[in-house]
Amino acid sequence: MKSSIIIVLCFLTGVLLSYFQCIPAFLFKYDYSIYILPIMMFFVGMSIGADLKSLVRPIRQYKSRIILIPLSTIAGTLLACLLLSFFMQSIPLRETVAIGSGFGYYSLSAIFLTQLAGSDIGMMALISNMTREIFALLAIPLLAHYCGKLAPIAAAGATSIDTTLPIISQACGKDYVVISVFHGIIVDISVPVIISLLYL
């Protein structure tokens, strides 16, 4: 929750400073996202590489069935986006699916989509994926109680490996921590892959 608030405050600060023309004009001459995205992808790769043991251990423990959990999250989110696109005629189908393909990973998906689809879609990705994370943080105890222990992990999406993990552990039990970490790694990997494929 704290990281989400910091991101929102940074975003709002940027908007306000730009609106009131407090930022020097020379800073607008370059598209800094071109540099930020490769740096961010490096750190994403680094964090996944550091957790490779966490990726292998649950596969050995739960066998191949464990892969169905992140695959179900990915498929369910993409299907929901496809259905939602019929009610959002103002946003093209590809953009609707791409925004949902952030799976709660708002920082990466927002930068990706700003570069690939423009600032409007990037902003929508930031807001919608941040909303998913906040919803997950608030709803995890209810989902665990009424919908089963895997529901909070699926709702958390990419954040099941980091920000929502402590609440998942508390609501679902420590037995589900390994599943949550594995789920988060697979969904994290899928974010740049799916968004890149959509814009080939």
Coordinates of N, CA and C in Angstrom, one line a residue:
M1 N 0.8 -1.2 0.0 CA 0.0 0.0 0.0 C 0.9 1.3 0.0
K2 N 2.0 1.2 0.8 CA 2.9 2.4 0.9 C 3.5 2.7 -0.5
S3 N 3.9 1.6 -1.2 CA 4.5 1.9 -2.5 C 3.5 2.4 -3.5
S4 N 2.3 2.0 -3.4 CA 1.2 2.5 -4.3 C 1.0 4.0 -4.1
I5 N 1.0 4.4 -2.8 CA 0.8 5.8 -2.4 C 2.0 6.7 -2.9
I6 N 3.2 6.1 -2.8 CA 4.4 6.9 -3.3 C 4.3 7.1 -4.8
I7 N 3.9 6.0 -5.5 CA 3.8 6.1 -7.0 C 2.8 7.2 -7.4
V8 N 1.6 7.1 -6.7 CA 0.5 8.1 -7.0 C 1.0 9.5 -6.7
L9 N 1.7 9.7 -5.6 CA 2.2 11.1 -5.2 C 3.2 11.6 -6.2
C10 N 4.1 10.7 -6.7 CA 5.1 11.0 -7.7 C 4.4 11.5 -9.0
F11 N 3.4 10.7 -9.4 CA 2.6 11.0 -10.6 C 2.0 12.3 -10.5
L12 N 1.3 12.5 -9.4 CA 0.5 13.8 -9.2 C 1.5 15.0 -9.1
T13 N 2.6 14.8 -8.5 CA 3.7 15.9 -8.4 C 4.1 16.2 -9.8
G14 N 4.4 15.2 -10.6 CA 4.8 15.5 -12.0 C 3.7 16.2 -12.8
V15 N 2.5 15.8 -12.6 CA 1.3 16.5 -13.3 C 1.2 18.0 -12.9
L16 N 1.3 18.2 -11.6 CA 1.1 19.6 -11.0 C 2.3 20.5 -11.4
L17 N 3.5 19.9 -11.3 CA 4.7 20.7 -11.7 C 4.7 21.1 -13.1
S18 N 4.3 20.1 -14.0 CA 4.2 20.4 -15.4 C 3.1 21.4 -15.7
Y19 N 1.9 21.2 -15.1 CA 0.8 22.1 -15.3 C 1.1 23.5 -14.9
F20 N 1.7 23.7 -13.8 CA 2.1 25.1 -13.4 C 3.4 25.6 -13.9
Q21 N 3.9 24.8 -14.9 CA 5.2 25.2 -15.6 C 6.3 25.5 -14.7
C22 N 6.5 24.6 -13.7 CA 7.6 24.7 -12.8 C 8.8 23.8 -13.3
I23 N 8.7 23.1 -14.4 CA 9.7 22.3 -14.9 C 10.4 23.0 -16.1
P24 N 11.8 23.1 -16.1 CA 12.5 23.7 -17.2 C 12.1 23.1 -18.5
A25 N 12.0 24.0 -19.6 CA 11.6 23.6 -20.9 C 12.5 22.5 -21.5
F26 N 13.8 22.6 -21.2 CA 14.7 21.6 -21.9 C 14.4 20.2 -21.5
L27 N 13.8 20.0 -20.4 CA 13.4 18.6 -19.9 C 12.4 17.9 -20.8
F28 N 11.6 18.8 -21.6 CA 10.6 18.2 -22.4 C 11.1 17.8 -23.8
K29 N 12.4 18.1 -24.1 CA 12.9 17.9 -25.4 C 13.2 16.4 -25.7
Y30 N 13.3 15.6 -24.7 CA 13.6 14.2 -24.8 C 12.6 13.3 -24.2
D31 N 12.4 12.1 -24.8 CA 11.5 11.1 -24.3 C 12.3 10.1 -23.4
Y32 N 12.2 10.4 -22.1 CA 13.0 9.7 -21.1 C 12.6 8.2 -21.0
S33 N 11.3 7.9 -21.4 CA 10.9 6.5 -21.2 C 11.7 5.5 -22.1
I34 N 12.3 6.0 -23.2 CA 13.2 5.2 -24.0 C 14.3 4.6 -23.2
Y35 N 14.8 5.4 -22.2 CA 15.9 5.0 -21.4 C 15.5 4.3 -20.1
I36 N 14.3 4.7 -19.6 CA 13.8 4.1 -18.4 C 13.4 2.7 -18.6
L37 N 12.7 2.4 -19.8 CA 12.2 1.0 -20.0 C 13.3 0.0 -20.0
P38 N 14.4 0.1 -20.8 CA 15.5 -0.9 -20.7 C 16.1 -1.1 -19.3
I39 N 16.2 0.0 -18.6 CA 16.8 -0.1 -17.2 C 15.8 -0.8 -16.3
M40 N 14.5 -0.6 -16.5 CA 13.5 -1.2 -15.7 C 13.5 -2.7 -16.0
M41 N 13.6 -3.1 -17.3 CA 13.6 -4.5 -17.8 C 14.8 -5.2 -17.2
F42 N 15.9 -4.5 -17.1 CA 17.1 -5.1 -16.5 C 16.9 -5.5 -15.0
F43 N 16.2 -4.6 -14.3 CA 16.0 -4.9 -12.9 C 14.9 -5.9 -12.7
V44 N 13.9 -6.0 -13.6 CA 12.9 -7.0 -13.6 C 13.6 -8.4 -13.8
G45 N 14.4 -8.4 -14.8 CA 15.2 -9.7 -15.1 C 16.1 -10.1 -13.9
M46 N 16.7 -9.1 -13.3 CA 17.6 -9.3 -12.2 C 16.8 -9.9 -11.0
S47 N 15.6 -9.4 -10.7 CA 14.8 -9.9 -9.6 C 14.3 -11.3 -9.9
I48 N 13.9 -11.6 -11.1 CA 13.4 -12.9 -11.5 C 14.6 -13.9 -11.4
G49 N 15.8 -13.5 -11.9 CA 17.0 -14.3 -11.8 C 17.3 -14.7 -10.4
A50 N 17.2 -13.7 -9.5 CA 17.5 -14.0 -8.1 C 16.5 -14.9 -7.4
D51 N 15.3 -15.0 -8.0 CA 14.3 -15.9 -7.4 C 14.1 -17.2 -8.2
L52 N 15.1 -17.6 -9.0 CA 14.9 -18.8 -9.8 C 14.7 -20.1 -9.0
K53 N 15.4 -20.1 -7.8 CA 15.2 -21.2 -6.9 C 13.8 -21.3 -6.4
S54 N 13.2 -20.1 -6.2 CA 11.8 -20.1 -5.8 C 10.8 -20.6 -6.9
L55 N 11.3 -20.4 -8.1 CA 10.5 -20.9 -9.3 C 10.6 -22.4 -9.4
V56 N 11.8 -23.0 -9.2 CA 12.0 -24.4 -9.4 C 11.4 -25.2 -8.2
R57 N 11.5 -24.8 -7.0 CA 11.1 -25.5 -5.8 C 9.6 -25.9 -5.9
P58 N 8.7 -25.0 -6.1 CA 7.3 -25.4 -6.1 C 6.9 -26.3 -7.3
I59 N 7.7 -26.3 -8.4 CA 7.4 -27.2 -9.5 C 7.7 -28.6 -9.0
R60 N 8.8 -28.8 -8.3 CA 9.2 -30.1 -7.8 C 8.2 -30.5 -6.7
Q61 N 7.7 -29.6 -5.9 CA 6.8 -29.9 -4.8 C 5.4 -30.3 -5.3
Y62 N 4.9 -29.4 -6.2 CA 3.5 -29.6 -6.6 C 3.3 -30.2 -8.1
K63 N 4.5 -30.5 -8.7 CA 4.5 -31.0 -10.1 C 4.0 -30.0 -11.0
S64 N 3.6 -30.4 -12.2 CA 3.2 -29.5 -13.3 C 1.9 -28.8 -13.1
R65 N 1.1 -29.3 -12.2 CA -0.3 -28.7 -11.9 C -0.2 -27.2 -11.4
I66 N 0.9 -26.9 -10.8 CA 1.1 -25.6 -10.2 C 1.0 -24.5 -11.3
I67 N 1.5 -24.8 -12.5 CA 1.5 -23.9 -13.6 C 0.1 -23.4 -14.0
L68 N -0.9 -24.3 -13.7 CA -2.3 -23.9 -14.0 C -2.8 -22.7 -13.3
I69 N -2.2 -22.4 -12.1 CA -2.7 -21.2 -11.3 C -2.4 -19.9 -12.0
P70 N -1.1 -19.6 -12.4 CA -0.8 -18.4 -13.1 C -1.4 -18.4 -14.5
L71 N -1.5 -19.5 -15.2 CA -2.1 -19.6 -16.5 C -3.6 -19.2 -16.4
S72 N -4.3 -19.7 -15.4 CA -5.7 -19.3 -15.2 C -5.9 -17.9 -14.9
T73 N -4.9 -17.3 -14.1 CA -5.0 -15.8 -13.8 C -4.8 -15.0 -15.1
I74 N -3.9 -15.4 -15.9 CA -3.6 -14.7 -17.2 C -4.8 -14.9 -18.2
A75 N -5.3 -16.1 -18.3 CA -6.4 -16.4 -19.2 C -7.7 -15.7 -18.7
G76 N -7.9 -15.7 -17.4 CA -9.1 -15.1 -16.9 C -9.1 -13.6 -17.1
T77 N -7.9 -13.0 -16.8 CA -7.8 -11.5 -17.0 C -8.0 -11.1 -18.4
L78 N -7.4 -11.8 -19.4 CA -7.5 -11.5 -20.8 C -8.9 -11.7 -21.3
L79 N -9.6 -12.7 -20.8 CA -11.0 -13.0 -21.2 C -11.9 -11.9 -20.6
A80 N -11.7 -11.4 -19.4 CA -12.4 -10.3 -18.8 C -12.2 -9.0 -19.6
C81 N -11.0 -8.8 -20.1 CA -10.7 -7.6 -20.9 C -11.4 -7.7 -22.2
L82 N -11.4 -8.9 -22.8 CA -12.2 -9.0 -24.1 C -13.6 -8.7 -23.9
L83 N -14.2 -9.2 -22.9 CA -15.7 -9.0 -22.6 C -15.9 -7.5 -22.3
L84 N -15.0 -6.9 -21.5 CA -15.1 -5.5 -21.2 C -15.0 -4.6 -22.4
S85 N -14.2 -5.0 -23.4 CA -14.0 -4.2 -24.6 C -15.3 -3.9 -25.4
F86 N -16.3 -4.8 -25.2 CA -17.6 -4.6 -25.9 C -18.4 -3.5 -25.3
F87 N -18.1 -3.1 -24.0 CA -18.8 -2.1 -23.3 C -18.0 -0.8 -23.4
M88 N -16.8 -0.8 -23.9 CA -15.9 0.4 -23.9 C -15.5 0.6 -25.4
Q89 N -16.5 1.1 -26.1 CA -16.3 1.3 -27.6 C -15.2 2.4 -27.9
S90 N -15.0 3.3 -26.9 CA -14.1 4.4 -27.2 C -12.6 3.9 -27.1
I91 N -12.4 2.8 -26.5 CA -11.0 2.2 -26.4 C -10.9 1.0 -27.3
P92 N -10.0 0.9 -28.3 CA -9.8 -0.2 -29.1 C -9.6 -1.5 -28.3
L93 N -10.0 -2.6 -28.9 CA -9.8 -3.9 -28.3 C -8.4 -4.2 -27.9
R94 N -7.4 -4.0 -28.8 CA -6.0 -4.2 -28.5 C -5.6 -3.5 -27.2
E95 N -6.0 -2.2 -27.1 CA -5.5 -1.4 -26.0 C -6.2 -1.8 -24.7
T96 N -7.5 -2.3 -24.8 CA -8.1 -2.8 -23.6 C -7.4 -4.0 -23.1
V97 N -7.1 -4.9 -24.0 CA -6.4 -6.1 -23.6 C -5.0 -5.8 -23.0
A98 N -4.3 -4.9 -23.7 CA -3.0 -4.5 -23.3 C -3.0 -3.9 -21.9
I99 N -3.9 -3.0 -21.6 CA -4.0 -2.4 -20.3 C -4.2 -3.5 -19.2
G100 N -5.1 -4.5 -19.5 CA -5.4 -5.6 -18.5 C -4.2 -6.5 -18.4
S101 N -3.3 -6.5 -19.4 CA -2.2 -7.4 -19.4 C -1.1 -6.9 -18.5
G102 N -1.3 -5.8 -17.8 CA -0.3 -5.4 -16.8 C -0.5 -6.2 -15.5
F103 N -1.6 -6.9 -15.3 CA -1.9 -7.8 -14.2 C -1.5 -7.2 -12.9
G104 N -1.7 -5.9 -12.7 CA -1.4 -5.2 -11.5 C 0.0 -4.6 -11.4
Y105 N 0.8 -4.9 -12.4 CA 2.2 -4.4 -12.5 C 2.2 -3.1 -13.1
Y106 N 1.7 -2.1 -12.4 CA 1.4 -0.8 -13.0 C 2.6 0.0 -13.5
S107 N 3.8 -0.1 -12.8 CA 4.9 0.7 -13.2 C 5.5 0.2 -14.5
L108 N 5.6 -1.1 -14.7 CA 6.2 -1.6 -16.0 C 5.2 -1.4 -17.1
S109 N 3.9 -1.8 -16.9 CA 2.9 -1.7 -18.0 C 2.7 -0.3 -18.4
A110 N 2.7 0.6 -17.5 CA 2.4 2.0 -17.8 C 3.6 2.6 -18.7
I111 N 4.8 2.3 -18.4 CA 5.9 2.7 -19.2 C 5.9 2.1 -20.6
F112 N 5.7 0.8 -20.6 CA 5.6 0.0 -21.8 C 4.5 0.6 -22.8
L113 N 3.3 0.8 -22.2 CA 2.2 1.3 -23.1 C 2.3 2.7 -23.4
T114 N 3.0 3.5 -22.6 CA 3.2 4.9 -23.0 C 4.1 5.0 -24.2
Q115 N 5.1 4.1 -24.3 CA 6.0 4.0 -25.4 C 5.3 3.4 -26.6
L116 N 4.5 2.4 -26.4 CA 3.9 1.7 -27.6 C 2.6 2.3 -28.1
A117 N 1.8 2.8 -27.2 CA 0.5 3.2 -27.5 C 0.1 4.7 -27.2
G118 N 1.1 5.4 -26.6 CA 0.8 6.8 -26.3 C 0.5 7.0 -24.8
S119 N 0.6 8.3 -24.4 CA 0.5 8.7 -23.0 C -0.9 8.4 -22.4
D120 N -1.9 8.6 -23.2 CA -3.3 8.3 -22.7 C -3.5 6.9 -22.3
I121 N -3.0 5.9 -23.1 CA -3.2 4.5 -22.8 C -2.2 4.2 -21.6
G122 N -1.0 4.8 -21.6 CA -0.1 4.6 -20.5 C -0.7 5.0 -19.2
M123 N -1.4 6.1 -19.2 CA -2.0 6.6 -18.0 C -3.2 5.7 -17.5
M124 N -3.9 5.2 -18.5 CA -5.0 4.3 -18.2 C -4.4 3.0 -17.6
A125 N -3.3 2.5 -18.1 CA -2.6 1.3 -17.6 C -2.2 1.6 -16.2
L126 N -1.6 2.7 -15.9 CA -1.2 3.1 -14.5 C -2.3 3.0 -13.6
I127 N -3.4 3.7 -13.9 CA -4.6 3.8 -13.0 C -5.3 2.5 -12.8
S128 N -5.5 1.7 -13.9 CA -6.3 0.5 -13.8 C -5.5 -0.6 -13.1
N129 N -4.2 -0.7 -13.3 CA -3.3 -1.7 -12.7 C -3.1 -1.3 -11.2
M130 N -3.0 -0.1 -10.9 CA -2.9 0.4 -9.5 C -4.2 0.1 -8.8
T131 N -5.3 0.2 -9.5 CA -6.6 -0.1 -8.9 C -6.7 -1.6 -8.5
R132 N -6.1 -2.4 -9.5 CA -6.2 -3.8 -9.2 C -5.4 -4.2 -7.9
E133 N -4.2 -3.6 -7.8 CA -3.4 -3.8 -6.6 C -4.1 -3.4 -5.3
I134 N -4.7 -2.2 -5.3 CA -5.3 -1.7 -4.2 C -6.6 -2.5 -3.8
F135 N -7.3 -2.9 -4.9 CA -8.5 -3.8 -4.7 C -8.0 -5.1 -4.0
A136 N -6.9 -5.7 -4.5 CA -6.4 -7.0 -4.0 C -6.0 -6.8 -2.5
L137 N -5.3 -5.7 -2.2 CA -4.9 -5.5 -0.8 C -6.1 -5.5 0.1
L138 N -7.2 -4.8 -0.3 CA -8.4 -4.7 0.5 C -9.2 -6.0 0.5
A139 N -9.3 -6.7 -0.6 CA -10.2 -7.8 -0.7 C -9.6 -9.2 -0.4
I140 N -8.3 -9.3 -0.2 CA -7.7 -10.6 0.0 C -8.4 -11.4 1.2
P141 N -8.6 -10.8 2.4 CA -9.2 -11.5 3.5 C -10.6 -12.1 3.1
L142 N -11.4 -11.2 2.4 CA -12.7 -11.7 2.0 C -12.7 -12.8 1.0
L143 N -11.8 -12.6 0.0 CA -11.7 -13.6 -1.1 C -11.2 -15.0 -0.5
A144 N -10.3 -14.9 0.5 CA -9.8 -16.1 1.1 C -10.9 -16.9 1.9
H145 N -11.8 -16.1 2.5 CA -12.8 -16.6 3.3 C -14.0 -17.2 2.5
Y146 N -14.4 -16.4 1.4 CA -15.6 -16.8 0.7 C -15.3 -17.5 -0.6
C147 N -14.1 -17.4 -1.2 CA -13.9 -17.9 -2.5 C -12.7 -18.9 -2.6
G148 N -12.1 -19.3 -1.5 CA -11.1 -20.2 -1.5 C -9.7 -19.6 -1.4
K149 N -8.7 -20.4 -1.1 CA -7.3 -19.9 -0.8 C -6.6 -19.4 -2.1
L150 N -7.0 -19.9 -3.2 CA -6.3 -19.5 -4.5 C -6.8 -18.2 -5.1
A151 N -8.1 -17.9 -4.7 CA -8.7 -16.6 -5.2 C -7.9 -15.4 -4.9
P152 N -7.4 -15.2 -3.7 CA -6.6 -14.0 -3.4 C -5.3 -13.9 -4.3
I153 N -4.7 -15.1 -4.5 CA -3.5 -15.1 -5.3 C -3.8 -14.7 -6.8
A154 N -4.9 -15.2 -7.3 CA -5.3 -14.8 -8.7 C -5.6 -13.3 -8.8
A155 N -6.3 -12.8 -7.8 CA -6.7 -11.4 -7.8 C -5.5 -10.5 -7.7
A156 N -4.5 -10.9 -6.9 CA -3.3 -10.1 -6.8 C -2.5 -10.0 -8.1
G157 N -2.6 -11.0 -8.9 CA -1.9 -10.9 -10.2 C -0.4 -10.9 -10.0
A158 N 0.3 -10.0 -10.7 CA 1.7 -9.9 -10.6 C 2.2 -9.5 -9.2
T159 N 1.3 -8.9 -8.4 CA 1.8 -8.4 -7.1 C 1.8 -9.5 -6.0
S160 N 1.4 -10.7 -6.4 CA 1.4 -11.8 -5.4 C 2.8 -12.2 -5.0
I161 N 3.8 -11.7 -5.7 CA 5.2 -12.0 -5.3 C 5.8 -10.9 -4.4
D162 N 5.1 -9.7 -4.3 CA 5.7 -8.7 -3.5 C 4.7 -8.0 -2.5
T163 N 4.0 -7.0 -3.0 CA 3.2 -6.1 -2.1 C 2.1 -6.8 -1.4
T164 N 1.4 -7.8 -2.1 CA 0.3 -8.4 -1.5 C 0.7 -9.7 -0.8
L165 N 1.9 -10.2 -0.9 CA 2.4 -11.4 -0.4 C 2.2 -11.5 1.2
P166 N 2.5 -10.5 1.9 CA 2.3 -10.6 3.4 C 0.8 -10.8 3.8
I167 N -0.1 -10.2 3.0 CA -1.5 -10.3 3.3 C -2.0 -11.7 2.9
I168 N -1.5 -12.1 1.7 CA -1.9 -13.5 1.3 C -1.4 -14.5 2.3
S169 N -0.2 -14.4 2.8 CA 0.3 -15.3 3.8 C -0.5 -15.3 5.1
Q170 N -1.0 -14.1 5.5 CA -1.8 -14.0 6.7 C -3.2 -14.5 6.5
A171 N -3.8 -14.3 5.3 CA -5.2 -14.7 5.1 C -5.3 -16.2 4.6
C172 N -4.3 -16.7 3.9 CA -4.3 -18.0 3.3 C -3.5 -19.0 4.1
G173 N -2.5 -18.6 4.8 CA -1.6 -19.5 5.5 C -0.3 -19.6 4.8
K174 N 0.7 -19.9 5.6 CA 2.1 -20.0 5.1 C 2.3 -21.1 4.0
D175 N 1.4 -22.1 3.9 CA 1.5 -23.1 2.9 C 1.3 -22.5 1.5
Y176 N 0.6 -21.4 1.4 CA 0.4 -20.8 0.1 C 1.4 -19.8 -0.3
V177 N 2.4 -19.5 0.5 CA 3.4 -18.5 0.2 C 4.2 -18.9 -1.1
V178 N 4.6 -20.2 -1.1 CA 5.4 -20.7 -2.2 C 4.6 -20.6 -3.5
I179 N 3.4 -21.0 -3.4 CA 2.5 -20.9 -4.6 C 2.3 -19.5 -5.1
S180 N 2.2 -18.6 -4.1 CA 2.0 -17.1 -4.4 C 3.2 -16.6 -5.1
V181 N 4.4 -16.9 -4.6 CA 5.7 -16.4 -5.2 C 5.8 -17.0 -6.6
F182 N 5.6 -18.3 -6.8 CA 5.7 -18.9 -8.1 C 4.7 -18.2 -9.1
H183 N 3.5 -18.0 -8.6 CA 2.5 -17.3 -9.4 C 2.9 -15.9 -9.8
G184 N 3.5 -15.2 -8.9 CA 3.9 -13.8 -9.2 C 5.0 -13.8 -10.2
I185 N 6.0 -14.7 -10.1 CA 7.1 -14.7 -11.1 C 6.6 -15.0 -12.5
I186 N 5.7 -16.0 -12.6 CA 5.2 -16.4 -14.0 C 4.4 -15.2 -14.6
V187 N 3.5 -14.6 -13.7 CA 2.7 -13.5 -14.2 C 3.6 -12.3 -14.5
D188 N 4.6 -12.0 -13.7 CA 5.6 -10.9 -14.0 C 6.2 -11.1 -15.4
I189 N 6.7 -12.3 -15.6 CA 7.3 -12.6 -16.9 C 6.4 -12.4 -18.1
S190 N 5.1 -12.7 -17.9 CA 4.1 -12.6 -19.0 C 3.8 -11.2 -19.4
V191 N 4.0 -10.2 -18.4 CA 3.6 -8.8 -18.7 C 4.3 -8.3 -20.0
P192 N 5.6 -8.2 -20.0 CA 6.3 -7.7 -21.2 C 6.1 -8.5 -22.4
V193 N 6.0 -9.8 -22.2 CA 5.8 -10.8 -23.4 C 4.5 -10.5 -24.1
I194 N 3.4 -10.5 -23.3 CA 2.0 -10.3 -23.9 C 1.9 -8.9 -24.5
I195 N 2.3 -7.9 -23.8 CA 2.2 -6.5 -24.3 C 3.0 -6.4 -25.6
S196 N 4.2 -6.9 -25.6 CA 5.0 -6.8 -26.8 C 4.4 -7.6 -28.0
L197 N 3.8 -8.7 -27.7 CA 3.2 -9.5 -28.8 C 1.9 -8.8 -29.4
L198 N 1.2 -8.0 -28.5 CA 0.1 -7.3 -29.0 C 0.5 -6.2 -29.9
Y199 N 1.7 -5.7 -29.8 CA 2.1 -4.5 -30.6 C 3.2 -4.9 -31.7
L200 N 3.2 -6.2 -32.1 CA 4.2 -6.6 -33.1 C 3.8 -6.0 -34.5

